[in-house]
Amino acid sequence: MQALRLSAYTLTSAVGAGLASHLDAMRRQRGGIVRKRWETVDFDVCVGEVDGVDDVALPPELAAYDCRNNRLAQLGLAQDGFIASVQQAVARYGAGRVGVFLGSSTSGILSSEVAYRQRDPATGALPADHHYRETHNAYSVADFVRHFFALSGPAVVVSTACSSSAKVFGSAQRMIAADLIDAAIVGGVDTLCLTTIYGFSSLQLVSSNPCRPFDGERDGISVGEGAAFALLERGDEAQDGDILLTGVGESSDAYHMSSPHPEGLGARAAMQQALQQAGLAAADIDYINLHGTATPSNDAAEGAAVLALFGDATPCSSTKGHTGHTLGAAGGIEALICALALQHGVMPGGVGTQTLDARLPCNYLLQTAERPLRHVLSNSFGFGGSNCSLVFSRVGA
Amino acid sequence: MMASANAVTIYLDGLSLLGPGMHDWASAAACLLGQAPYQPAPVTLAAPAILPATERRRVGAAVKLSMAVGLAAVEAAGSHAANLPNVFSSTGGDCDNCHNLLEVLASGERLISPTRFHNSVHNAPAGYWGIATGCTEASTSLAAYDATFAAGLLETVTQAHSAGKSCLLVAFDTAYPEPLFSFRPIPYSMGVGMVLSPQRSAASVAELRIGISQEPATVMADAQLEELRQRIPCARSLPLLQRLAGGQPGRVVLDYLDGCRLAIEVAA
């Protein structure tokens, strides 16, 4: 695979806005999940909520896009000089040669959830000022980002549940390889909404406590929200210290809509393909950022797949105890946690996990470890059996 | 006028169409060429026989539609569904299911069905496709509002070249009931399936050279077909389908995004 350089990246989640707060959370094993009454949810729920989303004001010309998801997108874009980096790429390549590939599972559906509570009692109509196209509809966040940067190239939202914003790295890589674009804004944005909080609760997949990935007593996810953005360009002029996307692996379970294959066959195929694309052996991977949602069946399937492919020595952890499960944004957030891990030589110890599941004897890090890293792998698996693994590498490491 | 300098060549091995008044590709082709009268009418959809009975009960129009066009395209290509990486492109996925969840969440009880919730993910049709066909290849589900067909075509073409093998595109749209219908008035369900290969083979029925262009989109001369083209994202494909139905080489421009369209040179 033609490697791509991450020429800029940023992420925002419950642990804070921007890279510095995430590096701090990784080093200090600081989590952002809190128990609260969220919106009109009629029970206490542990969520990874991002501070300050309600205070974000969109540019006046993009006012129709105003919703929680696009506010979080803008909050995320505003960190770490990311906007300036994109503008430089647009100046270099042209507005038509920079693509937008973002993942989201629920987009701005919260806007329609609220609008359905405000239907006209006589006609059933939604409020006339509801902006379905710019908020709820699945493409909304890529449309917003494309307008935010006044781009005129390809754009899409990939929506494959919890693998969405990992898979966009592959879509962008293929589009650059075909020479249809020169650079891509990739990542994902998903925000808290009633659909996911009540939906995962209906499947009895939400923990009543902050989630505990790979713990023997784990009992479900904590829903989170987040925004991750990276600027991808061709990697042929990469310098020492640059972070490269070197492998993308994708597969389907073809097994069940909401349960993974029990032996993690699809997960294993995705990891194998990512290694193959990167030209690496399992032993070359220094750290694995697990999908690690903390549901009993997900972690068991992923653990089995990791053990089968890597054995029990490769350091690994899930950062969902830090951020909560940010669903459609999780692949992007965790890809960029991997970039931070490579850049700073930090393997984050898990948050929330107390006693490892003895049935999953992976080298799961309960304490953060710091040492130089060369190649890391990030796993993302979603409903519908959608699997994606990414390999990132540090140049000159 | 040239297409973009950077065009990608792909071979069409199989094609399917299910839409208002268009029950299959053969009857649709006649309508597209003006050889048969075109009369739009809602699509009738059967429950997919290849889904296990437990899953068959749980699926709505989006799964029935996408599975029907996917299977028809694979059959037309003489291919095997299990071997094909696939792309499911749809502006709204299962709109009925989404409406139902929103209604329940706006009610006092909020007792949403677990099945409806897992069916609400945009990749639910792709998930059922995998379960039905045993396909464990890469699968991407995407959306780009009115640009969804072209976005899906680009994803499939670039996937086929990267994978070095044929890929399946299933482009489909369903309609919301009210009250969201007023905000997204898609008049009919419609689906288009294509098996696209990076290499010419005995199965190839056309060569497509696809590039990005700023030219205006090709429109349909027939007023009813043009209305479909404008109102159903998947029907943005109609100028290409008309060209393919005629079997003559030529060039069409498909609508995509503002300032960005797809110019396609069709050859034998």
PDB file of C-alpha atoms in Angstrom, chain A residues 202-386:
ATOM      1  CA  SER A 202     -32.331  -1.829  25.042  1.00  0.00           C
ATOM      2  CA  LEU A 203     -29.669  -4.370  24.064  1.00  0.00           C
ATOM      3  CA  GLN A 204     -28.441  -4.401  27.679  1.00  0.00           C
ATOM      4  CA  LEU A 205     -25.019  -3.325  26.506  1.00  0.00           C
ATOM      5  CA  VAL A 206     -24.613  -0.205  28.705  1.00  0.00           C
ATOM      6  CA  SER A 207     -22.728  -0.540  31.987  1.00  0.00           C
ATOM      7  CA  SER A 208     -24.207   1.114  35.061  1.00  0.00           C
ATOM      8  CA  ASN A 209     -20.618   2.161  35.919  1.00  0.00           C
ATOM      9  CA  PRO A 210     -17.788   3.676  33.876  1.00  0.00           C
ATOM     10  CA  CYS A 211     -16.778   0.938  31.449  1.00  0.00           C
ATOM     11  CA  ARG A 212     -14.033  -1.611  32.292  1.00  0.00           C
ATOM     12  CA  PRO A 213     -12.481  -2.981  29.093  1.00  0.00           C
ATOM     13  CA  PHE A 214     -10.999  -6.495  29.345  1.00  0.00           C
ATOM     14  CA  ASP A 215     -11.884  -6.685  33.048  1.00  0.00           C
ATOM     15  CA  GLY A 216     -13.274 -10.038  34.204  1.00  0.00           C
ATOM     16  CA  GLU A 217     -16.261  -8.147  35.611  1.00  0.00           C
ATOM     17  CA  ARG A 218     -16.887  -5.926  32.581  1.00  0.00           C
ATOM     18  CA  ASP A 219     -20.567  -5.410  31.891  1.00  0.00           C
ATOM     19  CA  GLY A 220     -20.973  -3.017  29.012  1.00  0.00           C
ATOM     20  CA  ILE A 221     -20.018   0.218  27.313  1.00  0.00           C
ATOM     21  CA  SER A 222     -20.118   3.859  28.361  1.00  0.00           C
ATOM     22  CA  VAL A 223     -21.386   5.936  25.457  1.00  0.00           C
ATOM     23  CA  GLY A 224     -19.076   8.827  24.622  1.00  0.00           C
ATOM     24  CA  GLU A 225     -18.708  11.535  22.017  1.00  0.00           C
ATOM     25  CA  GLY A 226     -15.759  12.945  20.171  1.00  0.00           C
ATOM     26  CA  ALA A 227     -14.213  14.510  17.111  1.00  0.00           C
ATOM     27  CA  ALA A 228     -11.036  13.373  15.361  1.00  0.00           C
ATOM     28  CA  PHE A 229      -9.450  14.977  12.308  1.00  0.00           C
ATOM     29  CA  ALA A 230      -6.303  14.210  10.353  1.00  0.00           C
ATOM     30  CA  LEU A 231      -4.896  15.663   7.169  1.00  0.00           C
ATOM     31  CA  LEU A 232      -3.477  12.936   4.930  1.00  0.00           C
ATOM     32  CA  GLU A 233      -0.997  13.545   2.132  1.00  0.00           C
ATOM     33  CA  ARG A 234       1.308  11.305   0.096  1.00  0.00           C
ATOM     34  CA  GLY A 235       4.092   9.865   2.198  1.00  0.00           C
ATOM     35  CA  ASP A 236       6.933   9.895  -0.304  1.00  0.00           C
ATOM     36  CA  GLU A 237       8.569  13.005   1.158  1.00  0.00           C
ATOM     37  CA  ALA A 238       8.126  12.025   4.788  1.00  0.00           C
ATOM     38  CA  GLN A 239      10.796  13.198   7.246  1.00  0.00           C
ATOM     39  CA  ASP A 240      12.171  11.525  10.350  1.00  0.00           C
ATOM     40  CA  GLY A 241       9.585  11.576  13.082  1.00  0.00           C
ATOM     41  CA  ASP A 242       6.601  11.813  10.712  1.00  0.00           C
ATOM     42  CA  ILE A 243       3.664   9.491  11.336  1.00  0.00           C
ATOM     43  CA  LEU A 244       2.551   7.358   8.377  1.00  0.00           C
ATOM     44  CA  LEU A 245      -0.580   5.341   7.701  1.00  0.00           C
ATOM     45  CA  THR A 246       1.029   2.140   6.405  1.00  0.00           C
ATOM     46  CA  GLY A 247      -1.727  -0.469   6.473  1.00  0.00           C
ATOM     47  CA  VAL A 248      -5.516  -0.738   6.232  1.00  0.00           C
ATOM     48  CA  GLY A 249      -7.373  -4.010   6.736  1.00  0.00           C
ATOM     49  CA  GLU A 250     -11.123  -4.421   6.313  1.00  0.00           C
ATOM     50  CA  SER A 251     -13.411  -7.424   6.623  1.00  0.00           C
ATOM     51  CA  SER A 252     -16.974  -8.465   7.378  1.00  0.00           C
ATOM     52  CA  ASP A 253     -18.072 -11.008   9.970  1.00  0.00           C
ATOM     53  CA  ALA A 254     -21.071 -12.262   7.939  1.00  0.00           C
ATOM     54  CA  TYR A 255     -22.272 -13.610  11.265  1.00  0.00           C
ATOM     55  CA  HIS A 256     -24.762 -11.494  13.253  1.00  0.00           C
ATOM     56  CA  MET A 257     -26.062  -7.904  13.313  1.00  0.00           C
ATOM     57  CA  SER A 258     -25.094  -7.015  16.879  1.00  0.00           C
ATOM     58  CA  SER A 259     -22.766  -9.780  18.114  1.00  0.00           C
ATOM     59  CA  PRO A 260     -19.243 -10.419  16.867  1.00  0.00           C
ATOM     60  CA  HIS A 261     -18.099 -13.779  15.616  1.00  0.00           C
ATOM     61  CA  PRO A 262     -17.266 -15.568  18.902  1.00  0.00           C
ATOM     62  CA  GLU A 263     -13.723 -16.456  17.824  1.00  0.00           C
ATOM     63  CA  GLY A 264     -13.164 -13.026  16.298  1.00  0.00           C
ATOM     64  CA  LEU A 265     -12.548 -14.399  12.799  1.00  0.00           C
ATOM     65  CA  GLY A 266     -13.506 -11.119  11.116  1.00  0.00           C
ATOM     66  CA  ALA A 267     -11.345  -9.124  13.512  1.00  0.00           C
ATOM     67  CA  ARG A 268      -8.428 -11.428  12.842  1.00  0.00           C
ATOM     68  CA  ALA A 269      -8.842 -11.104   9.056  1.00  0.00           C
ATOM     69  CA  ALA A 270      -8.842  -7.292   9.318  1.00  0.00           C
ATOM     70  CA  MET A 271      -5.671  -7.280  11.442  1.00  0.00           C
ATOM     71  CA  GLN A 272      -3.935  -9.744   9.112  1.00  0.00           C
ATOM     72  CA  GLN A 273      -4.775  -7.689   6.049  1.00  0.00           C
ATOM     73  CA  ALA A 274      -3.552  -4.479   7.692  1.00  0.00           C
ATOM     74  CA  LEU A 275      -0.230  -6.148   8.548  1.00  0.00           C
ATOM     75  CA  GLN A 276       0.067  -7.518   5.030  1.00  0.00           C
ATOM     76  CA  GLN A 277      -0.558  -4.096   3.488  1.00  0.00           C
ATOM     77  CA  ALA A 278       2.061  -2.594   5.771  1.00  0.00           C
ATOM     78  CA  GLY A 279       4.526  -5.356   4.888  1.00  0.00           C
ATOM     79  CA  LEU A 280       4.909  -6.224   8.570  1.00  0.00           C
ATOM     80  CA  ALA A 281       4.802  -9.352  10.681  1.00  0.00           C
ATOM     81  CA  ALA A 282       2.776  -9.543  13.885  1.00  0.00           C
ATOM     82  CA  ALA A 283       6.013  -9.336  15.892  1.00  0.00           C
ATOM     83  CA  ASP A 284       6.738  -5.896  14.380  1.00  0.00           C
ATOM     84  CA  ILE A 285       3.752  -4.319  16.137  1.00  0.00           C
ATOM     85  CA  ASP A 286       4.834  -2.569  19.351  1.00  0.00           C
ATOM     86  CA  TYR A 287       1.378  -1.676  20.680  1.00  0.00           C
ATOM     87  CA  ILE A 288      -2.255  -2.454  19.848  1.00  0.00           C
ATOM     88  CA  ASN A 289      -5.021   0.008  20.620  1.00  0.00           C
ATOM     89  CA  LEU A 290      -7.882  -2.426  21.081  1.00  0.00           C
ATOM     90  CA  HIS A 291     -11.479  -1.780  20.113  1.00  0.00           C
ATOM     91  CA  GLY A 292     -12.108  -2.930  23.706  1.00  0.00           C
ATOM     92  CA  THR A 293     -15.675  -1.749  24.196  1.00  0.00           C
ATOM     93  CA  ALA A 294     -16.066  -3.589  27.537  1.00  0.00           C
ATOM     94  CA  THR A 295     -19.071  -5.681  26.536  1.00  0.00           C
ATOM     95  CA  PRO A 296     -18.526  -9.321  27.518  1.00  0.00           C
ATOM     96  CA  SER A 297     -18.802 -10.696  23.973  1.00  0.00           C
ATOM     97  CA  ASN A 298     -16.867  -7.969  22.113  1.00  0.00           C
ATOM     98  CA  ASP A 299     -13.799  -8.144  24.309  1.00  0.00           C
ATOM     99  CA  ALA A 300     -13.862 -11.956  24.327  1.00  0.00           C
ATOM    100  CA  ALA A 301     -13.942 -12.085  20.522  1.00  0.00           C
ATOM    101  CA  GLU A 302     -11.244  -9.440  20.111  1.00  0.00           C
ATOM    102  CA  GLY A 303      -9.058 -11.008  22.793  1.00  0.00           C
ATOM    103  CA  ALA A 304      -9.285 -14.374  21.040  1.00  0.00           C
ATOM    104  CA  ALA A 305      -8.326 -12.796  17.717  1.00  0.00           C
ATOM    105  CA  VAL A 306      -5.377 -10.880  19.210  1.00  0.00           C
ATOM    106  CA  LEU A 307      -4.092 -13.972  21.016  1.00  0.00           C
ATOM    107  CA  ALA A 308      -4.375 -16.065  17.860  1.00  0.00           C
ATOM    108  CA  LEU A 309      -2.455 -13.589  15.749  1.00  0.00           C
ATOM    109  CA  PHE A 310      -0.025 -11.890  18.159  1.00  0.00           C
ATOM    110  CA  GLY A 311       0.260 -14.311  21.068  1.00  0.00           C
ATOM    111  CA  ASP A 312       0.268 -12.948  24.607  1.00  0.00           C
ATOM    112  CA  ALA A 313       3.300 -10.642  24.504  1.00  0.00           C
ATOM    113  CA  THR A 314       2.285  -7.616  22.433  1.00  0.00           C
ATOM    114  CA  PRO A 315       1.335  -4.708  24.713  1.00  0.00           C
ATOM    115  CA  CYS A 316      -2.260  -3.649  24.195  1.00  0.00           C
ATOM    116  CA  SER A 317      -4.987  -1.580  25.816  1.00  0.00           C
ATOM    117  CA  SER A 318      -8.335   0.007  25.121  1.00  0.00           C
ATOM    118  CA  THR A 319      -8.728   3.757  25.606  1.00  0.00           C
ATOM    119  CA  LYS A 320     -12.524   3.546  25.867  1.00  0.00           C
ATOM    120  CA  GLY A 321     -12.112   3.771  29.635  1.00  0.00           C
ATOM    121  CA  HIS A 322     -10.641   7.245  28.996  1.00  0.00           C
ATOM    122  CA  THR A 323     -13.090   8.562  26.393  1.00  0.00           C
ATOM    123  CA  GLY A 324     -16.098   6.279  26.552  1.00  0.00           C
ATOM    124  CA  HIS A 325     -17.171   4.568  23.338  1.00  0.00           C
ATOM    125  CA  THR A 326     -17.422   7.392  20.845  1.00  0.00           C
ATOM    126  CA  LEU A 327     -19.072   5.041  18.290  1.00  0.00           C
ATOM    127  CA  GLY A 328     -18.691   6.480  14.799  1.00  0.00           C
ATOM    128  CA  ALA A 329     -15.847   8.705  16.005  1.00  0.00           C
ATOM    129  CA  ALA A 330     -14.021   5.923  17.859  1.00  0.00           C
ATOM    130  CA  GLY A 331     -11.984   4.650  14.919  1.00  0.00           C
ATOM    131  CA  GLY A 332     -10.648   8.134  14.218  1.00  0.00           C
ATOM    132  CA  ILE A 333     -10.027   9.002  17.853  1.00  0.00           C
ATOM    133  CA  GLU A 334      -8.147   5.786  18.484  1.00  0.00           C
ATOM    134  CA  ALA A 335      -6.183   6.048  15.233  1.00  0.00           C
ATOM    135  CA  LEU A 336      -4.946   9.431  16.425  1.00  0.00           C
ATOM    136  CA  ILE A 337      -4.262   8.145  19.944  1.00  0.00           C
ATOM    137  CA  CYS A 338      -1.995   5.697  18.113  1.00  0.00           C
ATOM    138  CA  ALA A 339      -0.355   8.614  16.293  1.00  0.00           C
ATOM    139  CA  LEU A 340       0.217  10.320  19.665  1.00  0.00           C
ATOM    140  CA  ALA A 341       1.573   7.058  21.082  1.00  0.00           C
ATOM    141  CA  LEU A 342       4.100   6.824  18.226  1.00  0.00           C
ATOM    142  CA  GLN A 343       5.046  10.478  18.353  1.00  0.00           C
ATOM    143  CA  HIS A 344       5.694  10.536  22.096  1.00  0.00           C
ATOM    144  CA  GLY A 345       6.507   6.903  22.841  1.00  0.00           C
ATOM    145  CA  VAL A 346       3.570   6.418  25.186  1.00  0.00           C
ATOM    146  CA  MET A 347       1.502   3.249  25.520  1.00  0.00           C
ATOM    147  CA  PRO A 348      -1.572   4.231  27.528  1.00  0.00           C
ATOM    148  CA  GLY A 349      -2.511   2.020  30.454  1.00  0.00           C
ATOM    149  CA  GLY A 350      -6.219   1.282  30.587  1.00  0.00           C
ATOM    150  CA  VAL A 351      -8.641   3.299  32.687  1.00  0.00           C
ATOM    151  CA  GLY A 352     -11.421   1.575  34.624  1.00  0.00           C
ATOM    152  CA  THR A 353      -9.981  -1.938  34.326  1.00  0.00           C
ATOM    153  CA  GLN A 354      -9.192  -3.414  37.736  1.00  0.00           C
ATOM    154  CA  THR A 355      -8.767  -7.167  37.364  1.00  0.00           C
ATOM    155  CA  LEU A 356      -8.001  -8.557  33.941  1.00  0.00           C
ATOM    156  CA  ASP A 357     -10.208 -11.302  32.576  1.00  0.00           C
ATOM    157  CA  ALA A 358      -8.172 -14.463  33.135  1.00  0.00           C
ATOM    158  CA  ARG A 359      -9.778 -15.953  30.026  1.00  0.00           C
ATOM    159  CA  LEU A 360      -8.132 -13.209  27.901  1.00  0.00           C
ATOM    160  CA  PRO A 361      -4.422 -13.512  28.698  1.00  0.00           C
ATOM    161  CA  CYS A 362      -3.315 -10.665  26.424  1.00  0.00           C
ATOM    162  CA  ASN A 363      -0.544  -8.320  27.559  1.00  0.00           C
ATOM    163  CA  TYR A 364      -3.156  -5.708  28.543  1.00  0.00           C
ATOM    164  CA  LEU A 365      -1.479  -2.654  30.044  1.00  0.00           C
ATOM    165  CA  LEU A 366      -2.850  -1.664  33.422  1.00  0.00           C
ATOM    166  CA  GLN A 367      -0.068   0.930  33.757  1.00  0.00           C
ATOM    167  CA  THR A 368       1.123   3.407  31.146  1.00  0.00           C
ATOM    168  CA  ALA A 369       4.524   2.532  29.726  1.00  0.00           C
ATOM    169  CA  GLU A 370       6.855   4.905  27.911  1.00  0.00           C
ATOM    170  CA  ARG A 371       9.375   3.815  25.297  1.00  0.00           C
ATOM    171  CA  PRO A 372      10.045   4.489  21.619  1.00  0.00           C
ATOM    172  CA  LEU A 373       7.535   2.819  19.275  1.00  0.00           C
ATOM    173  CA  ARG A 374       7.884   2.015  15.566  1.00  0.00           C
ATOM    174  CA  HIS A 375       4.622   0.415  14.480  1.00  0.00           C
ATOM    175  CA  VAL A 376       1.240   0.365  16.195  1.00  0.00           C
ATOM    176  CA  LEU A 377      -2.141  -1.107  15.257  1.00  0.00           C
ATOM    177  CA  SER A 378      -5.626   0.242  15.950  1.00  0.00           C
ATOM    178  CA  ASN A 379      -8.737  -1.959  15.916  1.00  0.00           C
ATOM    179  CA  SER A 380     -12.310  -0.847  15.200  1.00  0.00           C
ATOM    180  CA  PHE A 381     -15.259  -3.221  14.922  1.00  0.00           C
ATOM    181  CA  GLY A 382     -18.915  -2.383  14.498  1.00  0.00           C
ATOM    182  CA  PHE A 383     -22.496  -3.632  14.341  1.00  0.00           C
ATOM    183  CA  GLY A 384     -23.289  -5.465  11.171  1.00  0.00           C
ATOM    184  CA  GLY A 385     -19.930  -7.230  11.491  1.00  0.00           C
ATOM    185  CA  SER A 386     -17.894  -4.342  10.052  1.00  0.00           C
TER     186      SER A 386
END
